[in-house]
């Protein structure tokens, strides 16, 4: 098993280049550790290569030319003059050996550490050292994900690709090929304000494949947002309004999109039903907030549990919305003694924690000059303000009420 994992050519290749670089370091202008994904004779492979450049090749002495030929242009390397090849999908095979890709990653990272470690300190300032990072390559990003996700399965198991596709709804090859295409397409819509988003995984479960949807989104420049942070792209959130408008316009019917006419019709029906549900829910939320009777800018008395003690706060409403649990969430800022908004960051509470509220136009008329401390303002607002029907008194009882 160990011999299957270790590439036998790698030590000789690495040592050969290291010796040549050390002997000719003052003649070199650039040393680069890099990789290439290649397909030769139907063999899919990862190639590790070390490239060097001379400052002035024509000025090399005969003995230096001999050293260069011996260490940099040695034809005895079986898989190539200037690289070591790790074949992860051999000719006539239909599955990827992820253990070979992992082996390449480990060998490459070892070489990167060697070159970025002691060799970097030995090279003269006139010689530039560069090491291409593996983190930019989708094949290695998704290989790491597969090996982690199926860590209890042997790494050379032929069924890993099928297991991956069965879980995510897309092939491993598709995710690798479309990774950077999705990032490039997504960057075009940075800063776009979205109001009606749908996940491709939701469509995948109901109508058509996630692959077809992602392909459509990229090719037809349909706005979407996603989060990847250098890792795999597990889900994208598409502007459902734009997608529905384009589908209904009929522009996809004469194009090769991967979607059949039947799938396009089903997708239109699915999105229309979802949009109607979205509008119905939005109206329900609007009515629920209207029934609450609290608006942005209103003064509110908020009851909180502060370290096991009952606490009341006087705040000014900054935002009101209904969350996925159908609770009304309210963002507010605390007030200063003169009842103006403080500069503290906003807090959040639910409607059931608000005992009373008051419109800003009424606050000074009711308070007048009677307010000397914030506790007086809270007492007056609780007495004269609008009582909240959703208010649920705290179950915490304390001998002393705390005011914030």
Short mmCIF file of C-alpha atoms in Angstrom, two decimals:
data_model
loop_
_atom_site.label_atom_id
_atom_site.label_comp_id
_atom_site.label_asym_id
_atom_site.label_seq_id
_atom_site.Cartn_x
_atom_site.Cartn_y
_atom_site.Cartn_z
CA UNK A 1 0.00 0.00 0.00
CA UNK A 2 2.86 2.37 0.83
CA UNK A 3 4.56 1.69 -2.50
CA UNK A 4 1.29 2.46 -4.25
CA UNK A 5 1.18 5.82 -2.48
CA UNK A 6 4.80 6.96 -2.97
CA UNK A 7 5.95 8.00 -6.43
CA UNK A 8 9.33 6.36 -6.98
CA UNK A 9 10.51 8.95 -9.49
CA UNK A 10 9.84 11.90 -7.21
CA UNK A 11 12.96 11.65 -4.93
CA UNK A 12 15.35 11.37 -7.89
CA UNK A 13 13.61 14.21 -9.75
CA UNK A 14 13.61 16.52 -6.71
CA UNK A 15 17.22 15.76 -5.74
CA UNK A 16 18.42 16.20 -9.31
CA UNK A 17 16.94 19.69 -9.59
CA UNK A 18 18.04 20.72 -6.08
CA UNK A 19 21.65 19.76 -6.82
CA UNK A 20 21.61 21.59 -10.16
CA UNK A 21 20.09 24.72 -8.61
CA UNK A 22 22.66 24.77 -5.79
CA UNK A 23 25.56 24.38 -8.25
CA UNK A 24 24.27 27.07 -10.66
CA UNK A 25 22.33 29.34 -8.27
CA UNK A 26 24.32 32.49 -9.25
CA UNK A 27 23.49 31.87 -12.90
CA UNK A 28 19.71 31.54 -12.39
CA UNK A 29 17.12 34.30 -12.72
CA UNK A 30 14.01 32.29 -11.85
CA UNK A 31 13.04 29.04 -10.12
CA UNK A 32 9.39 27.95 -10.21
CA UNK A 33 7.61 25.00 -8.63
CA UNK A 34 4.42 24.42 -10.56
CA UNK A 35 1.88 21.82 -11.64
CA UNK A 36 -0.17 20.91 -14.68
CA UNK A 37 -3.31 18.86 -15.25
CA UNK A 38 -2.64 16.87 -18.40
CA UNK A 39 -4.19 14.28 -20.66
CA UNK A 40 -1.80 12.25 -22.80
CA UNK A 41 -2.74 9.05 -24.60
CA UNK A 42 -6.07 9.11 -22.68
CA UNK A 43 -4.22 9.12 -19.38
CA UNK A 44 -5.41 11.86 -16.99
CA UNK A 45 -2.61 13.01 -14.73
CA UNK A 46 -1.25 15.66 -12.38
CA UNK A 47 2.25 16.74 -13.28
CA UNK A 48 4.71 18.24 -10.85
CA UNK A 49 7.41 20.29 -12.53
CA UNK A 50 10.33 22.51 -11.57
CA UNK A 51 11.18 25.19 -14.10
CA UNK A 52 14.40 27.21 -14.13
CA UNK A 53 15.58 30.19 -16.19
CA UNK A 54 19.14 31.40 -16.72
CA UNK A 55 20.07 35.06 -16.50
CA UNK A 56 22.25 34.77 -19.60
CA UNK A 57 22.36 31.26 -21.12
CA UNK A 58 24.93 32.30 -23.73
CA UNK A 59 27.46 33.26 -21.07
CA UNK A 60 27.55 29.79 -19.46
CA UNK A 61 30.97 28.13 -19.30
CA UNK A 62 31.41 24.63 -20.80
CA UNK A 63 31.46 22.98 -17.36
CA UNK A 64 28.26 24.90 -16.38
CA UNK A 65 26.56 23.73 -19.58
CA UNK A 66 27.52 20.18 -18.67
CA UNK A 67 26.00 20.61 -15.18
CA UNK A 68 22.80 22.07 -16.69
CA UNK A 69 22.45 19.19 -19.11
CA UNK A 70 23.07 16.62 -16.36
CA UNK A 71 20.64 18.03 -13.80
CA UNK A 72 17.99 20.00 -15.73
CA UNK A 73 17.72 18.17 -19.05
CA UNK A 74 18.18 14.55 -18.03
CA UNK A 75 16.39 12.21 -20.45
CA UNK A 76 16.49 9.23 -18.06
CA UNK A 77 13.26 10.32 -16.35
CA UNK A 78 10.61 7.76 -17.40
CA UNK A 79 7.50 10.02 -17.39
CA UNK A 80 9.06 13.17 -18.82
CA UNK A 81 12.18 15.28 -19.00
CA UNK A 82 10.86 18.12 -16.86
CA UNK A 83 8.06 16.70 -14.74
CA UNK A 84 6.86 13.81 -12.57
CA UNK A 85 3.48 12.43 -13.58
CA UNK A 86 0.78 11.06 -11.24
CA UNK A 87 -1.80 9.21 -13.37
CA UNK A 88 -5.13 9.25 -11.51
CA UNK A 89 -7.33 8.06 -14.41
CA UNK A 90 -5.48 5.59 -16.64
CA UNK A 91 -6.31 4.79 -20.24
CA UNK A 92 -9.53 2.75 -20.68
CA UNK A 93 -10.58 3.37 -17.07
CA UNK A 94 -13.81 5.19 -16.23
CA UNK A 95 -13.16 6.07 -12.60
CA UNK A 96 -10.85 8.41 -10.71
CA UNK A 97 -8.34 7.04 -8.23
CA UNK A 98 -8.53 9.73 -5.54
CA UNK A 99 -5.64 8.16 -3.64
CA UNK A 100 -3.32 9.12 -6.53
CA UNK A 101 -4.51 12.73 -6.48
CA UNK A 102 -3.98 12.84 -2.72
CA UNK A 103 -0.51 11.36 -3.27
CA UNK A 104 0.26 14.15 -5.73
CA UNK A 105 -0.94 16.79 -3.25
CA UNK A 106 1.32 15.41 -0.52
CA UNK A 107 4.35 15.16 -2.84
CA UNK A 108 3.75 18.66 -4.19
CA UNK A 109 3.34 20.19 -0.74
CA UNK A 110 6.56 18.50 0.37
CA UNK A 111 8.41 20.00 -2.60
CA UNK A 112 6.87 23.40 -1.84
CA UNK A 113 8.11 23.20 1.75
CA UNK A 114 11.63 22.24 0.65
CA UNK A 115 11.86 25.06 -1.89
CA UNK A 116 10.07 27.60 0.28
CA UNK A 117 12.21 26.63 3.26
CA UNK A 118 15.97 26.18 3.13
CA UNK A 119 16.38 26.75 -0.63
CA UNK A 120 14.73 30.17 -0.43
CA UNK A 121 17.39 31.32 2.03
CA UNK A 122 20.22 29.99 -0.13
CA UNK A 123 19.22 31.54 -3.46
CA UNK A 124 20.74 34.95 -4.25
CA UNK A 125 18.47 38.01 -4.39
CA UNK A 126 18.88 38.09 -8.17
CA UNK A 127 17.01 34.77 -8.46
CA UNK A 128 13.22 34.86 -8.05
CA UNK A 129 11.51 31.86 -6.44
CA UNK A 130 7.81 31.21 -7.07
CA UNK A 131 5.59 28.33 -5.94
CA UNK A 132 2.18 27.92 -7.54
CA UNK A 133 -0.48 27.27 -4.85
CA UNK A 134 -2.72 24.23 -5.12
CA UNK A 135 -5.64 26.09 -3.51
CA UNK A 136 -6.56 27.69 -6.85
CA UNK A 137 -7.20 24.37 -8.60
CA UNK A 138 -10.75 22.98 -8.47
CA UNK A 139 -9.56 19.36 -8.89
CA UNK A 140 -7.67 19.54 -5.60
CA UNK A 141 -10.43 21.53 -3.85
CA UNK A 142 -13.06 18.89 -4.66
CA UNK A 143 -10.71 15.94 -4.12
CA UNK A 144 -10.05 17.10 -0.56
CA UNK A 145 -13.82 17.48 -0.10
CA UNK A 146 -14.53 13.97 -1.40
CA UNK A 147 -11.82 12.39 0.77
CA UNK A 148 -13.13 14.19 3.84
CA UNK A 149 -16.80 13.47 3.09
CA UNK A 150 -16.13 9.77 2.53
CA UNK A 151 -13.26 9.42 4.97
CA UNK A 152 -14.48 5.98 6.06
CA UNK A 153 -14.31 4.70 2.47
CA UNK A 154 -10.98 3.48 0.98
CA UNK A 155 -9.45 6.32 -1.06
CA UNK A 156 -8.96 4.14 -4.13
CA UNK A 157 -12.58 2.87 -4.05
CA UNK A 158 -14.04 2.92 -7.58
CA UNK A 159 -17.48 3.96 -6.28
CA UNK A 160 -16.43 7.31 -4.73
CA UNK A 161 -17.50 9.35 -7.77
CA UNK A 162 -20.93 7.69 -7.84
CA UNK A 163 -21.36 8.21 -4.10
CA UNK A 164 -20.49 11.88 -4.49
CA UNK A 165 -22.98 12.35 -7.35
CA UNK A 166 -25.72 10.52 -5.45
CA UNK A 167 -25.40 12.92 -2.51
CA UNK A 168 -24.85 16.31 -4.19
CA UNK A 169 -26.84 15.69 -7.41
CA UNK A 170 -23.92 16.65 -9.67
CA UNK A 171 -20.96 14.75 -11.04
CA UNK A 172 -17.47 15.29 -9.67
CA UNK A 173 -16.23 16.29 -13.13
CA UNK A 174 -19.00 18.90 -13.51
CA UNK A 175 -18.23 20.53 -10.17
CA UNK A 176 -14.54 20.74 -11.04
CA UNK A 177 -15.19 22.16 -14.52
CA UNK A 178 -17.79 24.73 -13.41
CA UNK A 179 -16.13 25.87 -10.18
CA UNK A 180 -14.23 28.84 -11.66
CA UNK A 181 -16.95 29.51 -14.25
CA UNK A 182 -19.42 30.04 -11.39
CA UNK A 183 -16.99 32.32 -9.54
CA UNK A 184 -16.41 34.43 -12.65
CA UNK A 185 -20.16 34.64 -13.36
CA UNK A 186 -20.90 35.48 -9.72
CA UNK A 187 -18.40 38.34 -9.68
CA UNK A 188 -20.41 40.10 -12.40
CA UNK A 189 -23.30 40.52 -9.95
CA UNK A 190 -21.35 41.61 -6.87
CA UNK A 191 -23.26 44.40 -5.15
CA UNK A 192 -26.59 43.35 -6.67
CA UNK A 193 -29.54 43.63 -4.28
CA UNK A 194 -31.59 40.42 -4.36
CA UNK A 195 -35.15 40.14 -3.04
CA UNK A 196 -36.38 36.80 -4.36
CA UNK A 197 -33.81 34.02 -4.29
CA UNK A 198 -34.14 30.30 -4.86
CA UNK A 199 -31.46 27.66 -4.23
CA UNK A 200 -30.45 25.39 -7.09
CA UNK A 201 -30.75 22.46 -4.67
CA UNK A 202 -34.45 23.31 -4.21
CA UNK A 203 -34.98 23.21 -7.98
CA UNK A 204 -32.93 20.01 -8.21
CA UNK A 205 -35.30 18.26 -5.79
CA UNK A 206 -38.42 19.37 -7.64
CA UNK A 207 -37.91 19.82 -11.39
CA UNK A 208 -34.53 19.33 -13.07
CA UNK A 209 -30.89 18.66 -12.28
CA UNK A 210 -28.61 21.07 -10.50
CA UNK A 211 -26.11 20.68 -13.34
CA UNK A 212 -28.61 21.97 -15.92
CA UNK A 213 -29.57 24.91 -13.72
CA UNK A 214 -25.94 25.93 -13.06
CA UNK A 215 -25.13 25.58 -16.74
CA UNK A 216 -28.13 27.76 -17.62
CA UNK A 217 -27.23 30.39 -15.02
CA UNK A 218 -23.65 30.70 -16.28
CA UNK A 219 -24.41 30.65 -20.02
CA UNK A 220 -27.41 32.99 -19.88
CA UNK A 221 -25.93 35.37 -17.25
CA UNK A 222 -28.78 35.01 -14.77
CA UNK A 223 -27.98 36.85 -11.49
CA UNK A 224 -27.18 34.70 -8.45
CA UNK A 225 -25.24 34.79 -5.21
CA UNK A 226 -23.18 32.17 -3.42
CA UNK A 227 -20.69 31.61 -0.63
CA UNK A 228 -17.57 29.54 -1.25
CA UNK A 229 -14.57 31.17 0.52
CA UNK A 230 -12.10 29.10 -1.49
CA UNK A 231 -13.92 25.83 -0.83
CA UNK A 232 -16.49 23.81 -2.77
CA UNK A 233 -19.66 25.46 -4.11
CA UNK A 234 -22.40 23.38 -2.52
CA UNK A 235 -25.27 25.72 -3.33
CA UNK A 236 -26.06 28.81 -5.38
CA UNK A 237 -29.02 31.16 -4.83
CA UNK A 238 -30.59 32.34 -8.08
CA UNK A 239 -32.66 35.46 -8.73
CA UNK A 240 -35.99 33.66 -9.19
CA UNK A 241 -37.70 36.69 -10.70
CA UNK A 242 -35.14 37.08 -13.51
CA UNK A 243 -35.07 33.32 -14.13
CA UNK A 244 -38.86 33.16 -14.41
CA UNK A 245 -39.04 36.18 -16.73
CA UNK A 246 -36.45 34.66 -19.08
CA UNK A 247 -38.14 31.27 -19.07
CA UNK A 248 -41.55 32.80 -19.84
CA UNK A 249 -40.11 34.93 -22.65
CA UNK A 250 -39.42 31.76 -24.64
CA UNK A 251 -35.80 32.64 -25.45
CA UNK A 252 -34.59 29.23 -24.25
CA UNK A 253 -36.88 27.18 -26.48
CA UNK A 254 -34.62 27.45 -29.53
CA UNK A 255 -31.35 27.14 -27.58
CA UNK A 256 -29.35 24.16 -26.44
CA UNK A 257 -29.62 24.67 -22.69
CA UNK A 258 -29.66 21.09 -21.42
CA UNK A 259 -33.35 21.56 -20.50
CA UNK A 260 -36.11 19.95 -22.52
CA UNK A 261 -39.22 21.95 -23.42
CA UNK A 262 -41.15 19.87 -20.88
CA UNK A 263 -38.62 20.69 -18.16
CA UNK A 264 -38.83 24.39 -19.04
CA UNK A 265 -42.64 24.26 -18.75
CA UNK A 266 -42.45 22.43 -15.41
CA UNK A 267 -39.87 24.89 -14.13
CA UNK A 268 -42.13 27.84 -15.09
CA UNK A 269 -45.06 26.27 -13.20
CA UNK A 270 -42.83 25.55 -10.19
CA UNK A 271 -41.44 29.09 -10.05
CA UNK A 272 -44.89 30.69 -10.53
CA UNK A 273 -46.33 28.69 -7.66
CA UNK A 274 -43.35 29.56 -5.50
CA UNK A 275 -43.62 33.26 -6.42
CA UNK A 276 -47.33 33.29 -5.53
CA UNK A 277 -46.50 31.66 -2.21
CA UNK A 278 -43.73 34.19 -1.70
CA UNK A 279 -46.14 37.10 -2.35
CA UNK A 280 -48.76 35.59 -0.08
CA UNK A 281 -46.23 35.14 2.70
CA UNK A 282 -44.87 38.67 2.22
CA UNK A 283 -48.40 40.08 2.55
CA UNK A 284 -48.95 38.01 5.69
CA UNK A 285 -45.74 39.39 7.18
CA UNK A 286 -46.75 42.93 6.22
CA UNK A 287 -50.16 42.48 7.87
CA UNK A 288 -48.58 40.95 10.96
CA UNK A 289 -46.24 43.93 11.38
CA UNK A 290 -49.14 46.35 10.78
CA UNK A 291 -51.21 44.58 13.46
CA UNK A 292 -48.31 44.97 15.88
CA UNK A 293 -48.70 48.73 15.62
CA UNK A 294 -45.00 49.49 16.06
CA UNK A 295 -43.13 51.40 13.37
CA UNK A 296 -39.53 52.31 12.63
CA UNK A 297 -38.56 55.32 14.76
CA UNK A 298 -40.98 54.49 17.60
CA UNK A 299 -39.83 54.42 21.22
CA UNK A 300 -40.20 51.00 22.86
CA UNK A 301 -39.80 49.51 26.33
CA UNK A 302 -37.97 46.19 26.06
CA UNK A 303 -37.88 43.59 28.80
CA UNK A 304 -34.75 41.43 28.85
CA UNK A 305 -33.10 38.79 30.95
CA UNK A 306 -29.77 40.32 31.99
CA UNK A 307 -27.57 37.77 33.80
CA UNK A 308 -30.59 36.19 35.47
CA UNK A 309 -32.18 39.52 36.42
CA UNK A 310 -35.20 41.24 34.92
CA UNK A 311 -34.09 44.33 33.00
CA UNK A 312 -35.97 47.03 31.07
CA UNK A 313 -34.48 49.09 28.25
CA UNK A 314 -35.71 52.17 26.44
CA UNK A 315 -34.92 52.01 22.74
CA UNK A 316 -35.71 53.44 19.32
CA UNK A 317 -36.82 51.00 16.59
CA UNK A 318 -34.48 50.72 13.58
CA UNK A 319 -35.78 47.65 11.75
CA UNK A 320 -38.79 45.30 11.83
CA UNK A 321 -39.08 41.97 10.02
CA UNK A 322 -40.69 38.54 10.30
CA UNK A 323 -38.22 35.64 10.42
CA UNK A 324 -38.54 32.07 9.15
CA UNK A 325 -40.08 31.02 12.46
CA UNK A 326 -42.85 33.59 11.94
CA UNK A 327 -41.60 35.66 14.88
CA UNK A 328 -41.43 39.45 14.60
CA UNK A 329 -37.81 40.54 15.07
CA UNK A 330 -37.03 44.13 16.00
CA UNK A 331 -33.66 45.90 15.88
CA UNK A 332 -33.33 48.92 18.16
CA UNK A 333 -30.77 51.25 19.69
CA UNK A 334 -30.71 52.42 23.28
CA UNK A 335 -31.55 56.04 24.08
CA UNK A 336 -29.47 58.61 25.90
CA UNK A 337 -30.81 60.63 28.85
CA UNK A 338 -32.21 63.27 26.49
CA UNK A 339 -34.11 60.46 24.69
CA UNK A 340 -32.03 60.73 21.50
CA UNK A 341 -30.50 57.63 19.95
CA UNK A 342 -27.18 56.52 21.42
CA UNK A 343 -24.19 55.58 19.29
CA UNK A 344 -24.12 52.03 20.61
CA UNK A 345 -24.59 49.23 18.09
CA UNK A 346 -28.17 48.06 17.60
CA UNK A 347 -29.72 45.27 19.65
CA UNK A 348 -32.30 42.70 18.65
CA UNK A 349 -35.43 41.40 20.35
CA UNK A 350 -38.75 39.76 19.51
CA UNK A 351 -42.16 41.45 19.73
CA UNK A 352 -43.19 39.46 22.81
CA UNK A 353 -40.46 41.22 24.84
CA UNK A 354 -41.86 44.73 24.14
CA UNK A 355 -44.37 45.94 26.73
CA UNK A 356 -45.27 49.33 25.19
CA UNK A 357 -44.40 51.75 22.42
CA UNK A 358 -44.87 55.40 21.49
CA UNK A 359 -44.60 57.44 18.29
CA UNK A 360 -41.72 59.98 18.41
CA UNK A 361 -44.12 62.91 17.84
CA UNK A 362 -45.88 62.04 21.10
CA UNK A 363 -42.87 61.30 23.28
CA UNK A 364 -42.00 64.85 24.39
CA UNK A 365 -45.65 65.87 24.79
CA UNK A 366 -46.18 63.08 27.30
CA UNK A 367 -42.79 63.26 28.99
CA UNK A 368 -42.54 67.07 29.23
CA UNK A 369 -40.06 68.19 31.87
CA UNK A 370 -40.91 65.32 34.21
CA UNK A 371 -38.10 63.11 32.96
CA UNK A 372 -35.04 63.41 35.15
CA UNK A 373 -33.85 59.82 34.90
CA UNK A 374 -34.34 57.07 32.34
CA UNK A 375 -36.41 55.06 34.81
CA UNK A 376 -38.97 57.89 34.85
CA UNK A 377 -39.15 57.82 31.06
CA UNK A 378 -39.76 54.05 31.06
CA UNK A 379 -42.44 54.35 33.73
CA UNK A 380 -44.25 57.13 31.85
CA UNK A 381 -43.99 55.33 28.51
CA UNK A 382 -45.26 52.09 30.05
CA UNK A 383 -48.22 54.01 31.51
CA UNK A 384 -49.07 56.34 28.60
CA UNK A 385 -47.72 54.47 25.59
CA UNK A 386 -49.50 51.94 23.40
CA UNK A 387 -49.66 48.53 25.09
CA UNK A 388 -48.36 45.62 23.01
CA UNK A 389 -50.90 42.78 22.75
CA UNK A 390 -48.10 40.29 21.99
CA UNK A 391 -46.18 41.17 25.15
CA UNK A 392 -45.35 38.21 27.39
CA UNK A 393 -44.11 39.27 30.86
CA UNK A 394 -40.82 37.73 31.91
CA UNK A 395 -40.98 34.69 34.15
CA UNK A 396 -37.93 35.96 36.01
CA UNK A 397 -38.81 37.67 39.27
CA UNK A 398 -36.24 39.73 41.17
CA UNK A 399 -36.35 41.89 44.25
CA UNK A 400 -35.06 44.87 42.33
CA UNK A 401 -35.84 46.03 38.76
CA UNK A 402 -32.77 46.88 36.72
CA UNK A 403 -32.86 49.72 34.19
CA UNK A 404 -30.46 49.88 31.22
#
